[in-house]
Amino acid sequence: MAGAEEFRVRLPQLKLDELLEELQARIDAARGTRDRVRSLLEAVLSVGRELDLEHALHSIVEAAAVLVDAEYAALGVIGPGGSSLSAFLTVGVTEEQIAEIGPFPEGHGILGEVIRHPEPLRLEKISQHPASYGFPARHPPMNSFLGVPIRVRDQVFGNLYLAEKRGGVQFDEEDESVLSTLAVAAGVAIDNARLYEESRLRERWLLANAEITHSLMSGSERAEALKLIAERAREIMGSALAAVAMPMAATESLTVEIAVGVDAEAHRGLVLPLSKTLMGLAFSAAEPVTSDDVQQDERISPDPPRFHGLGPAVAVPIGTRDGGVRGVVLVARETGAPVFLGEETQKLQGFAAQAAIAMELAERRKDAEQIAVLQDRDRIARDLHDLAIQRLFATGMTLQSAGRFIEHPEAAERVLRAVDDLDETIKIIRSTIFGLRARASAVDAGLRARVVDVVGEKTSVLGFTPSVRIEGLLDTDVPSQIADNVVAVLSEALTNIARHAHADRAQVALTTDGREVTLTIADNGVGIPPDGRHSGLRNIAERAEQLGGHLDVSSPDGGGARLQWRVPLPGR
């Protein structure tokens, strides 16, 4: 009896222990849920506070790894086409491991499955899914997987990828629910960061436009304004190179007047045809022209080499089709950088259009000032003619009449001399009036245009188009006599290349620093034989010597010939 009584006492005790254990488990689960909800709220607040897009993305992927206790986490940003990844941020993988694995994934396999079907995907073993085809060499082993899309408004921005839940357990429905909730908050945070970034970018473009307008309207030289356009376009577009080309008078070509950034020296002064070049096509069509890789683009001439290390590029007209195109601005990013998207290009085009308006206003202002000067000259000329000359003429007539009544010979002679002086003064005033009212009836073509014309004429004889680079104030600093000799030397040198060099490439460079003018012609032909006829070289050398200059002839290491014709400018 005693044993039965003891059994009955122990049975309720056991049931009570079980109930207490179950209660403790539920309390622990509730506490865990509470802690997880708190962690989720903290993560949402942390992500929502970020206004910088890059920082926001890093916060999202870090918060995702902590919330579901995953060893590896990544955030893939979907590219413009919607079928591949344009950016990939990771947590749990070191820089050394990333370097060993190789390039970031582009969105194939399991990652692509979430892109193609933007719904949560949870796997116990990645390798068992039909879309999986393995990992690259030296990739950390991963089995369990959880992927969730991030939507920004109605579009899928990217995906969160989690792998290897700690403790060797699988991702569960609660993990999926928590991560989906974070993805919603992430979408809002990304949208806010994008709007903030766009507002800052818009402000930078507005400030750049204001700076250029102020520069032009305050009387700065055009070169300073063009340099500002290139510098601000390069900075705001995140580019390694920016160049501005302007049309050359009386020619179908552009000249690169300003270049800043990588290999800027190789671009300055280049003469580009309006066809078959990025900048030329943008100018002719009055529309942006893009290139995903300038090093492989057929519209970029390989000679001279000037785009080393650069990839995506875009050329935008300065102006519009209706208002007239005044030039072209080109920006290029480093190899591997993102291509220029339509929205970016539109902002650059708007900036260039505003710059064109500022340039036109500045030109109109200068025209108005010039008209005021001319009107003032006309007024002066009219006053001189109507007032000064008439008074002098009347005075001369009076003196001439009075001379008849003067009996003293010396006095009469002095009066006649005064009359003659008045006649000379009237002639001088009339000459001044003619100078004030004179207008140039015609404008001769400048040296730049003449050089481009010569190269164009010789292209058919050469069988290829030489590259041309022109720098300096050639049309204003180089007098006509030297300009004529430059044109003659260039024509003879290109003719000699066509006849004797057997070349398929040539470079022409014409520069001046205000003290001397230098013409350099180089080719990749057979060079100048020592025992050949050198009558053409003698003519070129004599032209330089007659003007106080000299000719240097050399053979580059790569073969061919190089002529450098240098002549000092008068008065320098």
mmCIF file of N, CA, C and O in Angstrom, residues 377-392 428-430 432-433 436:
data_model
loop_
_atom_site.group_PDB
_atom_site.id
_atom_site.type_symbol
_atom_site.label_atom_id
_atom_site.label_comp_id
_atom_site.label_asym_id
_atom_site.label_seq_id
_atom_site.Cartn_x
_atom_site.Cartn_y
_atom_site.Cartn_z
ATOM 1 N N ARG A 377 31.932 104.863 -83.039
ATOM 2 C CA ARG A 377 32.871 105.272 -84.084
ATOM 3 C C ARG A 377 32.148 106.045 -85.191
ATOM 4 O O ARG A 377 32.668 107.047 -85.707
ATOM 5 N N ASP A 378 30.972 105.562 -85.565
ATOM 6 C CA ASP A 378 30.201 106.275 -86.590
ATOM 7 C C ASP A 378 29.850 107.684 -86.124
ATOM 8 O O ASP A 378 29.895 108.649 -86.908
ATOM 9 N N ARG A 379 29.487 107.809 -84.851
ATOM 10 C CA ARG A 379 29.150 109.133 -84.328
ATOM 11 C C ARG A 379 30.363 110.058 -84.368
ATOM 12 O O ARG A 379 30.263 111.237 -84.772
ATOM 13 N N ILE A 380 31.525 109.499 -83.953
ATOM 14 C CA ILE A 380 32.754 110.302 -83.977
ATOM 15 C C ILE A 380 33.084 110.721 -85.413
ATOM 16 O O ILE A 380 33.455 111.878 -85.684
ATOM 17 N N ALA A 381 32.968 109.753 -86.343
ATOM 18 C CA ALA A 381 33.264 110.065 -87.738
ATOM 19 C C ALA A 381 32.318 111.133 -88.275
ATOM 20 O O ALA A 381 32.734 112.057 -88.994
ATOM 21 N N ARG A 382 31.044 111.016 -87.908
ATOM 22 C CA ARG A 382 30.063 112.000 -88.381
ATOM 23 C C ARG A 382 30.351 113.378 -87.803
ATOM 24 O O ARG A 382 30.282 114.399 -88.503
ATOM 25 N N ASP A 383 30.700 113.429 -86.508
ATOM 26 C CA ASP A 383 31.011 114.725 -85.886
ATOM 27 C C ASP A 383 32.263 115.338 -86.492
ATOM 28 O O ASP A 383 32.324 116.558 -86.710
ATOM 29 N N LEU A 384 33.265 114.475 -86.747
ATOM 30 C CA LEU A 384 34.489 114.999 -87.373
ATOM 31 C C LEU A 384 34.191 115.573 -88.751
ATOM 32 O O LEU A 384 34.705 116.638 -89.133
ATOM 33 N N HIS A 385 33.345 114.836 -89.503
ATOM 34 C CA HIS A 385 33.050 115.296 -90.868
ATOM 35 C C HIS A 385 32.172 116.548 -90.864
ATOM 36 O O HIS A 385 32.442 117.524 -91.589
ATOM 37 N N ASP A 386 31.145 116.534 -90.018
ATOM 38 C CA ASP A 386 30.162 117.614 -90.069
ATOM 39 C C ASP A 386 30.625 118.865 -89.324
ATOM 40 O O ASP A 386 30.210 119.977 -89.661
ATOM 41 N N LEU A 387 31.468 118.674 -88.319
ATOM 42 C CA LEU A 387 31.843 119.821 -87.501
ATOM 43 C C LEU A 387 33.313 120.217 -87.683
ATOM 44 O O LEU A 387 33.618 121.339 -88.129
ATOM 45 N N ALA A 388 34.200 119.297 -87.378
ATOM 46 C CA ALA A 388 35.629 119.655 -87.386
ATOM 47 C C ALA A 388 36.124 120.033 -88.777
ATOM 48 O O ALA A 388 36.775 121.078 -88.963
ATOM 49 N N ILE A 389 35.818 119.202 -89.783
ATOM 50 C CA ILE A 389 36.327 119.486 -91.131
ATOM 51 C C ILE A 389 35.741 120.784 -91.675
ATOM 52 O O ILE A 389 36.454 121.606 -92.294
ATOM 53 N N GLN A 390 34.451 121.002 -91.441
ATOM 54 C CA GLN A 390 33.829 122.231 -91.948
ATOM 55 C C GLN A 390 34.441 123.475 -91.302
ATOM 56 O O GLN A 390 34.681 124.484 -91.970
ATOM 57 N N ARG A 391 34.711 123.384 -89.987
ATOM 58 C CA ARG A 391 35.321 124.532 -89.307
ATOM 59 C C ARG A 391 36.744 124.785 -89.826
ATOM 60 O O ARG A 391 37.141 125.935 -90.067
ATOM 61 N N LEU A 392 37.503 123.688 -89.995
ATOM 62 C CA LEU A 392 38.865 123.856 -90.512
ATOM 63 C C LEU A 392 38.858 124.398 -91.929
ATOM 64 O O LEU A 392 39.681 125.258 -92.297
ATOM 65 N N ILE A 428 44.174 114.234 -93.021
ATOM 66 C CA ILE A 428 44.384 113.256 -91.940
ATOM 67 C C ILE A 428 43.051 112.880 -91.287
ATOM 68 O O ILE A 428 42.770 111.712 -91.013
ATOM 69 N N ILE A 429 42.216 113.893 -91.055
ATOM 70 C CA ILE A 429 40.920 113.625 -90.428
ATOM 71 C C ILE A 429 40.054 112.754 -91.337
ATOM 72 O O ILE A 429 39.375 111.831 -90.886
ATOM 73 N N ARG A 430 40.081 113.076 -92.657
ATOM 74 C CA ARG A 430 39.303 112.268 -93.593
ATOM 75 C C ARG A 430 39.800 110.817 -93.621
ATOM 76 O O ARG A 430 39.000 109.875 -93.699
ATOM 77 N N THR A 432 41.177 109.290 -91.127
ATOM 78 C CA THR A 432 40.713 108.698 -89.860
ATOM 79 C C THR A 432 39.242 108.295 -89.959
ATOM 80 O O THR A 432 38.836 107.228 -89.488
ATOM 81 N N ILE A 433 38.449 109.169 -90.595
ATOM 82 C CA ILE A 433 37.031 108.846 -90.765
ATOM 83 C C ILE A 433 36.860 107.587 -91.595
ATOM 84 O O ILE A 433 36.047 106.707 -91.279
ATOM 85 N N LEU A 436 37.620 104.606 -89.486
ATOM 86 C CA LEU A 436 36.567 104.297 -88.521
ATOM 87 C C LEU A 436 35.394 103.585 -89.171
ATOM 88 O O LEU A 436 34.733 102.742 -88.551
#
